[in-house]
């Protein structure tokens, strides 16, 4: 059994869905069962989030926003199916789940509605793609991930209940059911609680869904199909002359994801590493290219330096008002304040009299700075960038920091990190 994951860009229009079907015809071995995990089409998750905000704010745009979402899917279906195809009714039944919410006045928190509404993007995409694959003579079984991936009761970034999910998934997808050649089509990103509430695994969480199915079913491999040829040593939109990484280890992939590389959802790697299930990142535009292999083998990890740039950073420096030493009791108070505001620290460093942290410039950060200013002397620098270089060497550092004003630097044997300002 293998698991394929197709993201939003791979199902963004009718032609993309035809391409997906062609990939399955080409890549699925005869007799093989395959799990196909699919995201919402194109930017539909964003569109649903915007619809939800409009609904909660009682905006007069609600109707128009919902129409746009409906028409987007209808337009794709019209290109893929005849008018009397059963998919039209299925899709309209799923859309009713949103209509029900919109008809009632919003009386609860955003989080309560989030899962119920935003999950429909994945339900619609898998309904449409599943029906099209059937038309194309694939043997398809559509599965509702809300009844397979069991989570706790948080509506966003919900924590997975692995034991319960294992039972549910193994029940509905037997490891070897003798049925063979079945394509199990299911949704990424979504799950459900024991009380049948819909939850989500965090934005871009479909990769993680694929890893959950693979881990539970002891899959041979996972393939994430993307619009790029694999993982690169840096974001090609930011750095010139990027190089494709043919092979990296799970460990390296976790490190890159931690420092902010956004190719794979960070939670994806651990379950695969635990079961030694290799992960391939491949291009749905060039499916025959090799892509990137991520597995246990560490031999090629340090061959090519990798770069991760986080823009829009603020460097905050916290000192005691009387310039006495920053001691553990201060740090305890400071860390608690960060935790209370759910702020993620990207980098930290302490000296005798101050403690410095680099963070994304979020609105909550400025609330925190005000709070800390009661007991501490707090100063900050804005509009900075944080550059992380894995497997650095002197030449790449010199090249990348040329003309930059350096504010802070940190090095370990494998990783160098710099907080800087563009010299303009
Ligand atoms: N559709 C969801 C999102 O856009 C999940 C995913 O694409 O992985 O965040
Ligand atoms: Mg998506």
mmCIF file of C-alpha atoms and ligand atoms in Angstrom, residues 7-9 39-40 42 45 122 203-204 206, ligand 2:
data_model
loop_
_atom_site.group_PDB
_atom_site.id
_atom_site.type_symbol
_atom_site.label_atom_id
_atom_site.label_comp_id
_atom_site.label_asym_id
_atom_site.label_seq_id
_atom_site.Cartn_x
_atom_site.Cartn_y
_atom_site.Cartn_z
ATOM 1 C CA UNK A 7 -2.336 19.578 -2.626
ATOM 2 C CA UNK A 8 -4.633 22.437 -3.660
ATOM 3 C CA UNK A 9 -2.525 23.442 -6.678
ATOM 4 C CA UNK A 39 -6.658 19.068 -0.265
ATOM 5 C CA UNK A 40 -9.290 21.675 -1.052
ATOM 6 C CA UNK A 42 -6.826 25.889 -5.355
ATOM 7 C CA UNK A 45 -9.509 27.066 2.162
ATOM 8 C CA UNK A 122 -11.786 19.105 1.211
ATOM 9 C CA UNK A 203 -3.320 25.058 7.780
ATOM 10 C CA UNK A 204 -1.421 23.057 5.172
ATOM 11 C CA UNK A 206 -2.876 17.577 4.419
HETATM 12 MG MG1 LIG B 2 -4.755 23.850 0.627
#
